[in-house]
């Protein structure tokens, strides 16, 4: 754990530098703050900063797209949980990469699902033209950002505030135009469907940026923008005042201490991810000490279902136990979902839905039980019940992947595809259809069995293919690989997990609204 955290911190420290100090200095010379400086001023001083997708695209484009050129996070602003999108102009002038679209869409979905205000701090040169084929077209191309803008404005009534704090060009101008309020900064803002050079080429007219699309023009002549700020700090001050005027959020519940110190979390997971540990040791360091009620403690003990509190908030917890366990039905293997496991979890989820208990899933699952006995016991039907109850539950669901998240067990434990409110992982997380050794057996097992039966050694060519399969799975199962592709919202330091989960539940529960956003938007 400590080794993985050192590697993760080194990577994150590099990514938060964006395009580097020279580019940041240029921002300052132009009279502008950097994206992260703007975010720091916008957020309350004591607020957690829950960054979404920091590692997205870190291993692509030869490292030239740190954080995909956009800072996306959640923070408190004047006490309100708020989603923030800030273009990082130190990274290729804030141009949009394909993954920039992915990140913006993800936090827009968070805003819609949780009914949170969203603030756009725009400072972007537009589409990264050499990569336009991954940005412009498609169902989940840039147009979907504006689709979500429109739905939030007209259907879901979610406050959207846009501040044009640099260039805002071409189709990107529709993002602020589809917001409720638009702020522009004197001398540094530009908003237009085309810049001066494009206008000259298209129409032959000569003009300058300020005349064509500056703050004064748009607030006094076109009427496109609503408010003018003298500089970035003044703009951020005005946005904070706007958010302060929103209806007050619900009071946060009072927290309590944990039963055990959080510092020990580094030492609970064993160095070998296949070895057992006691999940209660983790729960004692994440949840409030005091009254906790385990559901069906003596039935299907490989799954832990618990009513508890996290920073004073009542929640339901579903977590996989690991190791070999005893039960009245015989020995069980922790991390495996049996027929009884699935039915127990399904009932608990339905209970949480009736009680309005938000759910925390702690994933360390290797998959569903297989074999003649499992099939005869109806594992497919029971697994379907577990999936269906989870998928249809409208209470907030937050996922924390501790270790394994494999096969259909990953799906049943509220995988990302089922639209949980947030998905987090420890650096030890391993998300994939199976482990490398299992993949080797699945792909090459017939050949290996034949060679063994004939008493022949493994030929070099086959060994190379086996080594490649195992190496591919090791790379795919790395938590940083999952984070780079947006399969988790954030990788989390165990010591910071409790605070982050508490804030995530605060965001998920702030509006009190319960619905499946996809169904609601479609009018079902």
Coordinates of C-alpha atoms in Angstrom, one line a residue:
X1 CA 0.0 0.0 0.0
X2 CA 2.7 2.5 0.9
X3 CA 4.6 1.8 -2.3
X4 CA 1.5 2.2 -4.4
X5 CA 0.7 5.5 -2.6
X6 CA 4.2 6.9 -3.2
X7 CA 3.8 6.1 -6.9
X8 CA 0.3 7.6 -7.0
X9 CA 1.4 10.8 -5.2
X10 CA 4.3 11.3 -7.5
X11 CA 2.0 11.0 -10.5
X12 CA -0.6 13.3 -9.0
X13 CA 2.0 16.0 -8.1
X14 CA 3.1 16.0 -11.7
X15 CA -0.4 16.2 -13.1
X16 CA -1.5 19.1 -10.9
X17 CA 1.3 21.2 -12.4
X18 CA -0.6 21.2 -15.6
X19 CA 1.5 22.7 -18.4
X20 CA 4.2 23.7 -16.0
X21 CA 5.5 26.8 -14.3
X22 CA 6.4 28.7 -17.4
X23 CA 2.8 28.4 -18.7
X24 CA 1.4 29.5 -15.3
X25 CA 3.7 32.5 -15.3
X26 CA 2.3 33.4 -18.8
X27 CA -1.2 33.3 -17.4
X28 CA -0.2 35.7 -14.6
X29 CA 1.5 38.0 -17.1
X30 CA -1.8 38.1 -19.0
X31 CA -3.6 39.1 -15.9
X32 CA -5.2 35.7 -15.3
X33 CA -5.2 33.1 -12.5
X34 CA -4.5 29.5 -13.4
X35 CA -7.4 27.0 -13.3
X36 CA -6.4 25.6 -9.9
X37 CA -5.9 29.1 -8.4
X38 CA -9.4 30.0 -9.6
X39 CA -10.8 26.9 -8.0
X40 CA -9.0 27.5 -4.7
X41 CA -10.5 31.0 -4.5
X42 CA -14.0 29.8 -5.4
X43 CA -14.1 27.0 -2.9
X44 CA -14.6 27.7 0.8
X45 CA -11.3 27.7 2.7
X46 CA -12.3 24.7 4.8
X47 CA -14.0 22.7 2.0
X48 CA -12.9 19.3 0.9
X49 CA -11.8 19.2 -2.7
X50 CA -13.1 16.1 -4.4
X51 CA -11.4 16.0 -7.7
X52 CA -12.9 13.8 -10.4
X53 CA -10.7 12.3 -13.1
X54 CA -7.3 13.7 -12.2
X55 CA -5.6 10.7 -13.8
X56 CA -7.7 10.6 -16.9
X57 CA -5.4 10.4 -20.0
X58 CA -2.2 10.5 -17.9
X59 CA -0.7 7.6 -19.9
X60 CA -1.7 9.0 -23.4
X61 CA -0.4 11.6 -25.8
X62 CA 3.2 11.2 -24.5
X63 CA 2.2 12.9 -21.3
X64 CA 1.1 16.2 -23.0
X65 CA -2.5 16.1 -21.7
X66 CA -2.2 16.3 -17.9
X67 CA -5.7 15.9 -16.4
X68 CA -7.0 16.2 -20.0
X69 CA -6.6 19.9 -19.7
X70 CA -9.6 20.5 -17.4
X71 CA -10.0 20.5 -13.6
X72 CA -13.3 18.9 -12.6
X73 CA -14.2 18.6 -8.9
X74 CA -16.7 19.1 -6.2
X75 CA -16.3 21.6 -3.3
X76 CA -18.4 23.7 -0.9
X77 CA -19.0 27.2 -2.0
X78 CA -20.7 29.4 0.6
X79 CA -21.6 26.2 2.3
X80 CA -23.2 24.6 -0.8
X81 CA -21.9 21.5 -2.4
X82 CA -21.0 22.6 -6.0
X83 CA -19.6 21.0 -9.1
X84 CA -16.8 23.0 -10.7
X85 CA -15.4 22.7 -14.3
X86 CA -12.2 24.8 -14.9
X87 CA -10.3 24.7 -18.2
X88 CA -6.6 24.6 -17.7
X89 CA -5.2 27.1 -20.1
X90 CA -1.6 26.0 -19.3
X91 CA -2.3 22.7 -21.2
X92 CA -2.4 23.5 -24.9
X93 CA -4.3 26.8 -24.2
X94 CA -7.1 24.8 -22.6
X95 CA -8.0 23.0 -25.9
X96 CA -10.4 20.1 -25.7
X97 CA -8.9 16.6 -26.0
X98 CA -11.4 13.6 -26.4
X99 CA -11.0 12.9 -22.7
X100 CA -11.8 16.5 -21.9
X101 CA -15.3 15.7 -23.1
X102 CA -15.4 12.6 -21.1
X103 CA -14.5 14.5 -17.9
X104 CA -17.0 17.3 -18.4
X105 CA -19.8 14.9 -19.2
X106 CA -19.0 12.9 -16.1
X107 CA -19.3 15.9 -13.7
X108 CA -22.4 17.1 -15.5
X109 CA -23.9 13.7 -14.8
X110 CA -22.9 14.1 -11.2
X111 CA -24.6 17.5 -11.1
X112 CA -27.8 16.0 -12.6
X113 CA -27.8 12.9 -10.5
X114 CA -27.3 14.8 -7.2
X115 CA -29.1 18.0 -8.2
X116 CA -26.0 20.2 -7.5
X117 CA -25.3 23.7 -8.9
X118 CA -22.5 23.7 -11.5
X119 CA -19.9 26.4 -12.2
X120 CA -18.0 26.6 -15.5
X121 CA -14.7 28.6 -15.5
X122 CA -14.1 28.8 -19.2
X123 CA -10.6 29.5 -20.6
X124 CA -10.2 27.4 -23.7
X125 CA -9.0 27.7 -27.3
X126 CA -11.6 25.2 -28.4
X127 CA -11.2 21.8 -30.0
X128 CA -7.8 20.2 -30.3
X129 CA -8.1 20.1 -34.1
X130 CA -5.8 17.2 -34.9
X131 CA -8.0 15.0 -32.7
X132 CA -11.3 16.4 -33.8
X133 CA -12.6 12.9 -34.9
X134 CA -12.7 11.9 -31.2
X135 CA -14.2 15.1 -30.0
X136 CA -16.7 16.5 -32.5
X137 CA -18.9 13.6 -33.7
X138 CA -20.7 10.8 -31.9
X139 CA -23.4 10.3 -29.3
X140 CA -20.9 11.2 -26.6
X141 CA -19.0 13.9 -28.5
X142 CA -18.9 17.5 -27.5
X143 CA -22.5 18.0 -28.5
X144 CA -23.6 16.0 -25.5
X145 CA -22.2 18.7 -23.2
X146 CA -24.7 21.1 -24.6
X147 CA -27.5 18.5 -24.5
X148 CA -26.8 18.2 -20.7
X149 CA -26.7 22.0 -20.5
X150 CA -30.1 22.2 -22.0
X151 CA -31.6 19.4 -19.8
X152 CA -30.3 21.0 -16.6
X153 CA -31.6 24.4 -17.6
X154 CA -35.1 23.4 -18.9
X155 CA -35.9 20.0 -17.4
X156 CA -34.0 19.5 -14.2
X157 CA -33.8 23.2 -13.1
X158 CA -30.2 22.9 -11.9
X159 CA -28.4 26.2 -11.4
X160 CA -25.6 26.7 -14.0
X161 CA -23.2 29.6 -13.7
X162 CA -20.5 30.3 -16.4
X163 CA -17.6 32.6 -16.2
X164 CA -15.7 33.4 -19.4
X165 CA -12.2 34.1 -18.1
X166 CA -10.3 33.8 -21.3
X167 CA -11.1 32.6 -24.8
X168 CA -14.4 30.8 -25.5
X169 CA -14.5 30.0 -29.2
X170 CA -16.8 28.4 -31.7
X171 CA -19.2 25.7 -30.5
X172 CA -17.7 26.0 -27.0
X173 CA -19.5 29.3 -26.7
X174 CA -22.7 27.4 -26.3
X175 CA -21.7 26.1 -22.9
X176 CA -21.9 29.5 -21.3
X177 CA -24.8 30.5 -23.5
X178 CA -26.9 27.6 -22.2
X179 CA -26.1 28.5 -18.6
X180 CA -28.3 30.6 -16.3
X181 CA -25.8 33.4 -15.7
X182 CA -22.7 34.5 -17.7
X183 CA -19.9 36.5 -16.3
X184 CA -17.1 38.0 -18.4
X185 CA -13.8 39.6 -17.3
X186 CA -12.7 42.9 -18.8
X187 CA -9.7 42.8 -21.2
X188 CA -9.1 39.0 -20.8
X189 CA -12.5 37.5 -21.9
X190 CA -13.4 36.6 -25.5
X191 CA -16.5 34.8 -26.6
X192 CA -17.3 34.3 -30.3
X193 CA -18.2 31.6 -32.9
X194 CA -15.0 32.6 -34.7
X195 CA -11.9 34.7 -33.8
X196 CA -10.6 37.7 -35.8
X197 CA -8.6 35.6 -38.2
X198 CA -11.5 33.3 -39.0
X199 CA -13.8 36.4 -39.5
X200 CA -11.2 37.9 -41.9
X201 CA -10.9 34.7 -43.9
X202 CA -14.7 34.1 -44.0
X203 CA -16.0 37.6 -44.6
X204 CA -13.0 39.8 -45.3
X205 CA -13.7 42.0 -42.3
X206 CA -10.9 43.2 -40.1
X207 CA -11.6 43.4 -36.4
X208 CA -10.0 42.8 -33.0
X209 CA -10.9 40.4 -30.2
X210 CA -12.3 43.1 -27.8
X211 CA -14.6 44.6 -30.5
X212 CA -15.6 41.2 -31.8
X213 CA -16.4 39.4 -28.6
X214 CA -15.1 41.2 -25.5
X215 CA -16.8 41.7 -22.2
X216 CA -18.0 45.2 -22.9
X217 CA -19.5 44.2 -26.2
X218 CA -21.4 41.2 -24.9
X219 CA -22.7 42.9 -21.8
X220 CA -23.7 46.3 -23.4
X221 CA -24.3 45.5 -27.1
X222 CA -25.1 41.9 -27.9
X223 CA -26.7 41.2 -24.5
X224 CA -25.2 37.6 -24.6
X225 CA -23.4 38.0 -21.2
X226 CA -25.0 39.3 -18.0
X227 CA -22.2 40.6 -15.7
X228 CA -18.8 42.2 -16.1
X229 CA -15.9 41.7 -13.7
X230 CA -12.8 43.8 -13.5
X231 CA -10.5 40.8 -13.0
X232 CA -10.5 37.1 -12.0
X233 CA -10.8 37.7 -8.2
X234 CA -13.7 40.1 -8.8
X235 CA -15.4 37.5 -11.0
X236 CA -15.0 34.8 -8.5
X237 CA -16.3 37.1 -5.7
X238 CA -19.4 37.7 -7.8
X239 CA -20.0 34.0 -8.4
X240 CA -19.7 33.3 -4.7
X241 CA -22.3 36.0 -4.0
X242 CA -24.6 34.4 -6.6
X243 CA -24.2 30.9 -4.9
X244 CA -24.8 32.4 -1.5
X245 CA -28.2 33.5 -2.6
X246 CA -29.3 29.9 -3.4
X247 CA -31.6 28.2 -0.9
X248 CA -29.6 27.0 2.1
X249 CA -28.4 23.4 2.0
X250 CA -29.5 20.9 4.7
X251 CA -27.5 21.0 7.9
X252 CA -24.6 18.5 7.9
X253 CA -25.0 15.7 10.6
X254 CA -22.5 15.8 13.5
X255 CA -19.7 13.3 13.2
X256 CA -18.4 10.9 15.8
X257 CA -15.0 9.2 16.3
X258 CA -14.1 5.9 14.8
X259 CA -13.6 2.8 16.9
X260 CA -9.9 2.4 15.7
X261 CA -7.3 4.9 14.4
X262 CA -7.3 5.5 10.7
X263 CA -3.5 5.3 10.5
X264 CA -3.7 1.5 10.7
X265 CA -5.5 1.3 7.4
X266 CA -2.2 1.1 5.5
X267 CA -1.4 -2.2 7.1
X268 CA -4.7 -4.1 6.9
X269 CA -4.6 -5.3 3.3
X270 CA -1.9 -8.0 2.9
X271 CA 0.9 -7.5 0.4
X272 CA -0.4 -10.4 -1.7
X273 CA -3.8 -9.4 -3.0
X274 CA -4.9 -13.1 -2.9
X275 CA -4.5 -13.3 0.9
X276 CA -7.3 -12.9 3.5
X277 CA -7.9 -10.0 5.9
X278 CA -10.8 -8.9 8.2
X279 CA -13.0 -6.3 6.6
X280 CA -14.2 -5.3 10.0
X281 CA -10.7 -3.9 10.7
X282 CA -11.4 -1.5 7.8
X283 CA -14.9 -0.7 8.9
X284 CA -13.8 0.1 12.4
X285 CA -11.6 2.9 10.9
X286 CA -14.1 4.3 8.4
X287 CA -17.4 4.2 10.3
X288 CA -18.5 6.0 13.4
X289 CA -18.1 4.0 16.6
X290 CA -21.2 3.1 18.4
X291 CA -24.5 1.5 17.4
X292 CA -24.1 -0.8 14.4
X293 CA -26.5 -3.5 13.3
X294 CA -25.3 -6.4 11.1
X295 CA -28.1 -7.8 9.0
X296 CA -28.3 -11.7 9.0
X297 CA -24.9 -12.0 10.6
X298 CA -25.1 -15.9 10.7
X299 CA -26.4 -16.3 7.1
X300 CA -24.1 -16.1 4.1
X301 CA -21.3 -14.6 6.2
X302 CA -19.1 -14.0 3.1
X303 CA -21.1 -10.8 2.6
X304 CA -21.2 -8.1 5.3
X305 CA -24.5 -6.1 5.4
X306 CA -24.6 -3.4 8.1
X307 CA -26.5 -0.4 9.3
X308 CA -24.1 2.2 10.6
X309 CA -23.2 5.8 10.6
X310 CA -20.5 7.8 8.8
X311 CA -19.8 11.2 10.2
X312 CA -23.3 11.1 11.8
X313 CA -25.1 10.1 8.6
X314 CA -27.1 6.8 8.7
X315 CA -26.0 4.5 5.8
X316 CA -26.1 0.9 4.8
X317 CA -22.9 -0.9 4.1
X318 CA -22.4 -3.9 1.8
X319 CA -18.9 -5.4 1.8
X320 CA -17.2 -8.6 0.8
X321 CA -15.4 -10.7 3.4
X322 CA -12.3 -12.5 2.3
X323 CA -10.7 -15.8 3.4
X324 CA -12.3 -19.1 4.3
X325 CA -15.4 -18.9 6.4
X326 CA -17.6 -21.3 8.3
X327 CA -21.4 -21.3 8.0
X328 CA -24.3 -23.6 8.8
X329 CA -24.4 -24.3 5.1
X330 CA -20.8 -25.5 5.0
X331 CA -17.5 -23.8 4.3
X332 CA -17.5 -20.6 2.2
X333 CA -14.9 -18.7 0.3
X334 CA -14.9 -15.0 1.0
X335 CA -15.1 -12.7 -2.1
X336 CA -17.4 -15.2 -3.9
X337 CA -21.1 -14.6 -4.4
X338 CA -23.2 -17.7 -3.7
X339 CA -26.9 -18.1 -4.3
X340 CA -27.6 -17.2 -0.6
X341 CA -25.3 -14.3 -0.8
X342 CA -27.1 -12.7 -3.7
X343 CA -30.5 -13.1 -2.0
X344 CA -29.3 -11.7 1.3
X345 CA -27.9 -8.6 -0.4
X346 CA -31.0 -8.2 -2.6
X347 CA -33.2 -8.1 0.5
X348 CA -30.9 -5.7 2.3
X349 CA -30.9 -3.3 -0.7
X350 CA -34.6 -3.4 -0.8
X351 CA -34.7 -2.6 2.9
X352 CA -32.3 0.3 2.5
X353 CA -34.6 1.6 -0.3
X354 CA -37.6 1.5 2.0
X355 CA -35.7 3.2 4.8
X356 CA -34.0 5.8 2.6
X357 CA -30.6 4.6 3.6
X358 CA -27.7 5.6 1.3
X359 CA -25.5 2.6 0.4
X360 CA -21.8 2.2 0.6
X361 CA -20.4 -0.8 -1.4
X362 CA -17.0 -2.0 -0.4
X363 CA -15.8 -4.1 -3.3
X364 CA -13.4 -7.0 -3.0
X365 CA -15.2 -9.6 -5.1
X366 CA -13.8 -12.3 -7.3
X367 CA -17.0 -13.3 -8.9
X368 CA -20.0 -15.6 -8.6
X369 CA -19.8 -19.3 -7.6
X370 CA -19.7 -21.7 -10.5
X371 CA -20.2 -25.4 -10.9
X372 CA -23.1 -28.0 -10.8
X373 CA -24.2 -27.3 -7.3
X374 CA -24.3 -23.5 -7.8
X375 CA -26.3 -23.9 -11.0
X376 CA -28.7 -26.3 -9.4
X377 CA -29.2 -23.8 -6.6
X378 CA -30.3 -21.2 -9.0
X379 CA -27.3 -18.9 -9.0
X380 CA -28.3 -17.2 -12.2
X381 CA -31.7 -16.2 -10.9
X382 CA -30.4 -15.1 -7.5
X383 CA -27.7 -13.1 -9.2
X384 CA -30.3 -11.4 -11.4
X385 CA -32.3 -10.5 -8.2
X386 CA -29.1 -9.0 -6.7
X387 CA -28.4 -6.9 -9.8
X388 CA -32.1 -5.9 -10.3
X389 CA -32.6 -4.6 -6.7
X390 CA -29.3 -2.7 -6.9
X391 CA -30.0 -1.2 -10.3
X392 CA -33.5 -0.1 -9.4
X393 CA -32.7 1.4 -6.0
X394 CA -33.0 5.2 -6.0
X395 CA -31.0 5.8 -2.8
X396 CA -27.5 7.2 -3.3
X397 CA -24.9 4.5 -3.9
X398 CA -21.2 5.1 -3.5
X399 CA -18.6 2.5 -4.4
X400 CA -15.2 2.0 -2.9
X401 CA -13.1 -0.7 -4.6
X402 CA -10.6 -2.0 -2.0
X403 CA -9.0 -4.9 -3.9
X404 CA -10.6 -7.3 -6.5
X405 CA -13.5 -6.3 -8.6
X406 CA -13.8 -9.2 -11.0
X407 CA -16.4 -10.7 -13.3
X408 CA -20.1 -10.5 -12.8
X409 CA -19.5 -10.0 -9.1
X410 CA -18.2 -6.5 -9.9
X411 CA -21.4 -5.8 -11.8
X412 CA -23.6 -7.0 -8.9
X413 CA -21.7 -4.9 -6.4
X414 CA -22.9 -1.7 -8.1
X415 CA -20.4 -1.4 -10.9
X416 CA -19.9 1.9 -12.7
X417 CA -22.3 0.9 -15.5
X418 CA -25.2 1.0 -13.0
X419 CA -24.8 4.7 -12.5
X420 CA -23.7 4.9 -8.8
X421 CA -23.4 8.4 -7.5
X422 CA -19.6 8.1 -7.1
X423 CA -17.0 5.4 -7.7
X424 CA -13.7 5.5 -5.7
X425 CA -10.9 3.0 -5.4
X426 CA -7.8 2.5 -3.3
X427 CA -4.5 2.2 -5.1
X428 CA -4.7 -1.6 -4.5
X429 CA -7.9 -1.9 -6.6
X430 CA -7.9 -4.5 -9.4
X431 CA -10.8 -4.1 -11.8
X432 CA -11.1 -6.6 -14.6
X433 CA -13.0 -9.7 -15.9
X434 CA -10.5 -12.0 -14.2
X435 CA -7.0 -12.2 -12.8
X436 CA -4.0 -12.8 -15.0
X437 CA -3.5 -16.5 -14.0
X438 CA -7.1 -17.2 -14.7
X439 CA -6.8 -15.5 -18.1
X440 CA -3.8 -17.7 -18.9
X441 CA -5.8 -20.8 -18.1
X442 CA -8.8 -19.6 -20.1
X443 CA -6.9 -18.6 -23.2
X444 CA -4.1 -21.2 -23.2
X445 CA -5.5 -23.9 -21.0
X446 CA -6.3 -26.4 -23.7
X447 CA -2.8 -26.2 -25.2
X448 CA -1.2 -26.5 -21.8
X449 CA -3.3 -29.5 -20.8
X450 CA -2.4 -31.2 -24.1
X451 CA 1.3 -30.6 -23.6
X452 CA 1.1 -31.8 -20.0
X453 CA -0.7 -35.0 -21.0
X454 CA 1.9 -35.7 -23.7
X455 CA 4.8 -35.0 -21.3
X456 CA 6.2 -32.2 -23.5
X457 CA 7.6 -28.9 -22.3
X458 CA 6.0 -25.6 -23.1
X459 CA 7.5 -24.3 -26.4
X460 CA 9.1 -20.8 -26.4
X461 CA 6.4 -19.4 -28.8
X462 CA 3.6 -20.4 -26.5
X463 CA 5.5 -19.2 -23.4
X464 CA 5.8 -15.8 -25.0
X465 CA 2.1 -15.7 -25.6
X466 CA 1.4 -16.7 -22.0
X467 CA 3.8 -14.1 -20.7
X468 CA 2.1 -11.4 -22.9
X469 CA -1.3 -12.4 -21.6
X470 CA -0.2 -12.2 -18.0
X471 CA 1.6 -8.8 -18.6
X472 CA -1.5 -7.4 -20.4
X473 CA -3.7 -8.4 -17.4
X474 CA -1.2 -6.9 -14.9
X475 CA -1.4 -3.6 -16.8
X476 CA -5.1 -3.6 -17.2
X477 CA -5.6 -4.5 -13.5
X478 CA -3.5 -1.6 -12.3
X479 CA -5.7 1.0 -10.5
X480 CA -4.0 3.8 -12.4
X481 CA -5.0 2.2 -15.7
X482 CA -8.7 2.2 -14.5
X483 CA -8.4 5.9 -13.4
X484 CA -6.8 6.9 -16.7
X485 CA -9.8 5.7 -18.5
X486 CA -12.4 7.1 -16.1
X487 CA -13.5 3.7 -14.8
X488 CA -13.3 5.2 -11.3
X489 CA -13.8 8.9 -10.3
X490 CA -10.8 9.1 -8.1
X491 CA -8.1 7.0 -6.4
X492 CA -8.1 7.6 -2.7
X493 CA -5.5 7.5 0.0
X494 CA -6.9 5.2 2.8
X495 CA -6.2 7.9 5.4
X496 CA -8.4 10.4 3.4
X497 CA -11.2 7.9 2.7
X498 CA -13.5 8.7 5.6
X499 CA -13.5 12.4 5.0
X500 CA -14.0 11.9 1.2
X501 CA -16.8 9.5 1.7
X502 CA -18.6 11.8 4.2
X503 CA -18.4 14.7 1.7
X504 CA -19.5 12.5 -1.2
X505 CA -22.6 11.4 0.8
X506 CA -23.2 15.1 1.7
X507 CA -23.2 15.9 -2.1
X508 CA -25.4 12.9 -2.9
X509 CA -27.9 13.6 -0.2
X510 CA -28.0 17.4 -0.3
X511 CA -31.1 17.8 -2.5
X512 CA -33.0 14.9 -1.0
X513 CA -34.1 14.0 -4.6
X514 CA -34.4 10.3 -5.5
X515 CA -34.7 9.3 -9.1
X516 CA -32.9 7.6 -11.9
X517 CA -31.7 10.5 -13.9
X518 CA -31.8 8.6 -17.2
X519 CA -35.5 7.6 -16.7
X520 CA -36.5 11.0 -15.4
X521 CA -34.9 12.9 -18.3
X522 CA -36.6 10.5 -20.8
X523 CA -40.0 11.3 -19.1
X524 CA -40.7 7.8 -17.7

